[in-house]
Amino acid sequence: MINSTSQKALLTCLVQVGGAFFACSTSAQNTSELGIGLGGLAYKGELSPEYRIANNRPAVFAFYRKDISIPITLRANVAYGMLRAADANVTGENNNALPLPAFRQASMSGSVLEAAGIVEYNFLEYRNRRDKIHFTPYVFAGVAPFLSSVKTDGPQPGFKVSATRLGFAIPAGVGLKLALSRHWNLGLETGARKAFTDLLDNVSEQSPVLANKHDQDWYFLTGVSVSYTFYKIPCPESYKQNPKLLR
């Protein structure tokens, strides 16, 4: 008797939880966003072994988001930004010059165009205007083909080169979304892109002796965005079957 009662109670709870999840998922599937943003793009590699805020160059991006459930959002993202780095800015302890950068004396400048497919995980539900909380932190990861165009220069042989390359990167990072109103949102995001190449700066190809071929390049994108939310209101089946009810 007790087992039967417990099973019924458990089944009732599962049905209620499942129904609530399905309702939330159905509601979330009817929202999407279009947005644009401004930020900074920074490179990490042979000519900048560590991330440096001073290396950030202007970047712009645009995106389309589609909520498939309350926690999960899919995003298509296009970004374009400038790159720069120089051995002259690489120093060791007490700002002393490091031997390899001091000898190489190379610099680079260029740009990256990226198209990314990203999955976001939202920790809070921020669209419900009846709630007091209208923001959520989130984490993201994805895949990102990119096109780089970089010019590298220096006094050493082989360091005067311009190259355009297709590459592949894995973006990952964190962000914050704030719903300013029912339709308008503000976002802040920062993320790293691991590029599966050591040729973003042209150094390894032009002078393998002066580069670490096992240390692949990275670039980082940080930005602020504004977006507009679109809501699709589902039409009940009764109205679909009898359009006269809509009149």
C-alpha positions as CSV (number, residue, x, y, z in Angstrom):
1,M,0.0,0.0,0.0
2,I,2.8,2.4,1.0
3,N,4.8,1.5,-2.2
4,S,1.7,2.1,-4.3
5,T,1.0,5.5,-2.7
6,S,4.7,6.5,-3.1
7,Q,4.7,5.4,-6.8
8,K,1.6,7.5,-7.4
9,A,3.1,10.5,-5.7
10,L,6.4,10.2,-7.6
11,L,4.5,9.8,-10.9
12,T,2.4,12.9,-10.1
13,C,5.6,14.9,-9.3
14,L,7.3,13.8,-12.5
15,V,4.3,14.7,-14.6
16,Q,4.1,18.2,-13.0
17,V,7.8,18.8,-13.4
18,G,7.7,17.5,-17.0
19,G,4.8,19.7,-17.8
20,A,6.4,22.7,-16.3
21,F,9.6,22.1,-18.2
22,F,7.7,21.6,-21.4
23,A,5.8,24.8,-20.9
24,C,9.0,26.7,-20.3
25,S,10.7,25.2,-23.3
26,T,7.7,26.0,-25.5
27,S,7.6,29.6,-24.3
28,A,11.4,29.9,-24.8
29,Q,11.3,28.6,-28.3
30,N,9.2,31.5,-29.3
31,T,11.8,34.2,-28.6
32,S,14.8,35.3,-30.6
33,E,17.1,38.3,-30.7
34,L,19.0,40.4,-33.2
35,G,21.9,42.4,-31.9
36,I,25.1,44.4,-32.6
37,G,28.1,45.2,-30.4
38,L,31.4,47.0,-30.0
39,G,34.5,45.8,-28.3
40,G,38.2,45.0,-28.5
41,L,40.2,42.2,-30.1
42,A,43.5,41.0,-28.7
43,Y,46.1,38.5,-29.9
44,K,48.3,36.1,-27.9
45,G,51.2,34.2,-29.6
46,E,54.9,34.5,-30.4
47,L,54.8,38.3,-30.5
48,S,52.7,38.5,-27.3
49,P,53.2,35.5,-25.0
50,E,50.6,36.8,-22.5
51,Y,47.3,38.5,-22.9
52,R,47.8,42.3,-22.8
53,I,45.0,44.9,-22.5
54,A,47.1,47.3,-24.4
55,N,47.0,45.0,-27.5
56,N,43.2,45.4,-27.8
57,R,42.1,46.9,-31.1
58,P,38.6,47.9,-32.2
59,A,36.1,45.2,-33.0
60,V,32.5,45.0,-34.1
61,F,30.1,42.1,-34.1
62,A,26.5,41.1,-34.9
63,F,24.5,38.1,-33.8
64,Y,21.2,36.3,-33.9
65,R,20.1,34.4,-30.9
66,K,17.4,31.7,-30.6
67,D,16.1,30.4,-27.3
68,I,15.4,26.7,-27.4
69,S,14.7,26.4,-23.7
70,I,15.1,28.7,-20.6
71,P,18.7,27.7,-20.0
72,I,19.9,27.0,-23.5
73,T,20.3,29.5,-26.3
74,L,21.8,29.1,-29.8
75,R,23.7,32.0,-31.4
76,A,25.1,32.7,-34.8
77,N,27.8,35.4,-34.5
78,V,29.8,37.4,-37.0
79,A,32.8,39.5,-35.7
80,Y,35.4,41.6,-37.3
81,G,38.4,43.2,-35.5
82,M,41.9,44.5,-35.8
83,L,45.1,42.8,-34.5
84,R,48.4,44.2,-33.4
85,A,51.4,43.1,-31.4
86,A,55.2,43.7,-31.2
87,D,58.3,42.2,-29.6
88,A,59.1,45.6,-28.3
89,N,56.2,45.4,-25.8
90,V,57.3,42.0,-24.4
91,T,59.3,42.3,-21.2
92,G,60.2,40.1,-18.3
93,E,60.7,40.8,-14.6
94,N,61.4,44.4,-13.7
95,N,60.5,45.3,-17.3
96,N,63.8,43.9,-18.6
97,A,63.9,42.9,-22.2
98,L,63.7,39.2,-23.0
99,P,66.5,37.8,-25.2
100,L,64.4,36.3,-28.0
101,P,62.0,39.2,-28.5
102,A,64.9,41.7,-28.3
103,F,66.8,39.8,-31.0
104,R,63.7,39.2,-33.2
105,Q,62.3,42.7,-33.0
106,A,59.2,41.8,-35.1
107,S,55.8,43.3,-35.1
108,M,52.4,42.4,-36.7
109,S,49.2,44.2,-37.7
110,G,46.1,43.0,-39.4
111,S,42.5,41.8,-39.0
112,V,40.3,38.8,-38.3
113,L,36.8,38.1,-39.7
114,E,35.0,35.4,-37.8
115,A,31.8,33.5,-38.2
116,A,30.8,31.4,-35.2
117,G,28.2,29.0,-34.1
118,I,27.8,29.2,-30.3
119,V,25.8,27.5,-27.5
120,E,25.0,29.6,-24.4
121,Y,23.9,28.3,-21.0
122,N,21.9,30.9,-19.0
123,F,21.9,30.5,-15.2
124,L,18.7,32.6,-14.6
125,E,15.4,33.3,-16.3
126,Y,15.7,37.0,-17.2
127,R,12.8,37.6,-19.7
128,N,9.9,37.2,-17.3
129,R,8.9,40.8,-16.6
130,R,6.9,39.7,-13.5
131,D,10.1,38.7,-11.8
132,K,12.4,41.2,-10.0
133,I,15.5,39.6,-11.6
134,H,15.9,40.8,-15.2
135,F,19.5,39.6,-15.8
136,T,21.5,36.4,-16.0
137,P,25.1,35.4,-16.2
138,Y,25.9,32.8,-18.8
139,V,28.8,30.7,-20.2
140,F,29.3,29.8,-23.9
141,A,31.3,27.6,-26.2
142,G,31.2,26.9,-29.9
143,V,33.1,26.6,-33.2
144,A,34.4,29.5,-35.3
145,P,35.9,29.4,-38.8
146,F,37.9,32.6,-39.4
147,L,39.7,34.6,-42.1
148,S,42.9,36.4,-41.0
149,S,44.9,39.0,-43.0
150,V,48.1,39.9,-41.2
151,K,51.3,41.7,-42.1
152,T,54.5,40.9,-40.1
153,D,57.6,43.0,-40.3
154,G,61.1,42.9,-38.7
155,P,64.8,43.3,-39.4
156,Q,65.4,39.5,-39.4
157,P,65.3,37.6,-42.8
158,G,61.9,36.4,-43.7
159,F,59.9,38.7,-41.4
160,K,58.6,41.0,-44.1
161,V,55.5,39.1,-45.2
162,S,51.7,39.6,-45.7
163,A,49.4,36.6,-45.6
164,T,45.7,35.8,-45.7
165,R,44.7,32.6,-44.1
166,L,41.6,30.5,-43.4
167,G,41.6,29.0,-39.9
168,F,39.5,27.3,-37.3
169,A,39.0,28.3,-33.6
170,I,37.1,27.2,-30.5
171,P,35.5,30.2,-28.7
172,A,34.6,29.9,-25.0
173,G,33.9,32.5,-22.3
174,V,31.4,34.2,-20.0
175,G,28.9,36.9,-20.3
176,L,26.0,38.8,-18.7
177,K,22.6,39.6,-20.2
178,L,20.3,42.4,-18.8
179,A,16.7,42.8,-20.0
180,L,16.2,46.6,-20.1
181,S,12.5,46.2,-21.2
182,R,10.3,43.6,-22.8
183,H,12.2,44.0,-26.1
184,W,15.6,45.7,-25.5
185,N,18.6,43.9,-23.9
186,L,22.1,44.9,-22.9
187,G,25.0,42.4,-22.9
188,L,28.6,42.2,-21.8
189,E,30.8,39.3,-22.9
190,T,34.4,38.2,-22.9
191,G,35.8,35.1,-24.5
192,A,39.0,33.4,-25.7
193,R,39.4,31.8,-29.1
194,K,41.9,29.0,-29.4
195,A,43.1,29.1,-33.0
196,F,44.3,25.7,-34.3
197,T,47.2,27.3,-36.0
198,D,50.6,28.8,-35.1
199,L,50.6,30.9,-38.3
200,L,48.3,33.8,-37.2
201,D,51.3,36.0,-36.8
202,N,53.3,34.5,-39.7
203,V,56.3,33.9,-37.4
204,S,56.5,30.1,-37.3
205,E,56.4,29.8,-41.0
206,Q,58.9,32.5,-41.8
207,S,61.4,31.7,-39.1
208,P,60.8,28.4,-37.2
209,V,64.1,28.8,-35.3
210,L,62.7,32.0,-33.7
211,A,59.3,30.5,-32.8
212,N,57.7,27.8,-30.7
213,K,55.8,25.7,-33.2
214,H,54.0,23.8,-30.4
215,D,52.4,26.9,-29.0
216,Q,49.3,27.7,-31.0
217,D,48.0,31.2,-31.3
218,W,44.9,32.7,-29.5
219,Y,42.8,35.8,-29.8
220,F,40.3,37.3,-27.4
221,L,37.1,39.2,-28.0
222,T,35.5,41.4,-25.3
223,G,32.5,43.6,-26.1
224,V,29.2,45.3,-25.1
225,S,26.1,44.7,-27.1
226,V,22.5,45.8,-27.5
227,S,19.8,43.5,-28.9
228,Y,16.1,43.5,-29.7
229,T,13.9,40.5,-28.8
230,F,11.2,39.2,-31.1
231,Y,8.3,37.2,-29.6
232,K,6.3,34.7,-31.6
233,I,2.8,34.2,-30.2
234,P,1.6,30.7,-30.9
235,C,-1.9,30.4,-32.3
236,P,-4.2,27.9,-30.5
237,E,-5.3,24.9,-32.5
238,S,-9.0,26.0,-32.1
239,Y,-8.2,29.2,-33.9
240,K,-6.3,27.4,-36.6
241,Q,-9.2,25.1,-37.3
242,N,-11.7,27.9,-37.3
243,P,-10.1,31.2,-38.6
244,K,-13.5,33.0,-38.1
245,L,-12.8,33.1,-34.4
246,L,-9.9,35.5,-35.1
247,R,-12.3,38.1,-36.6
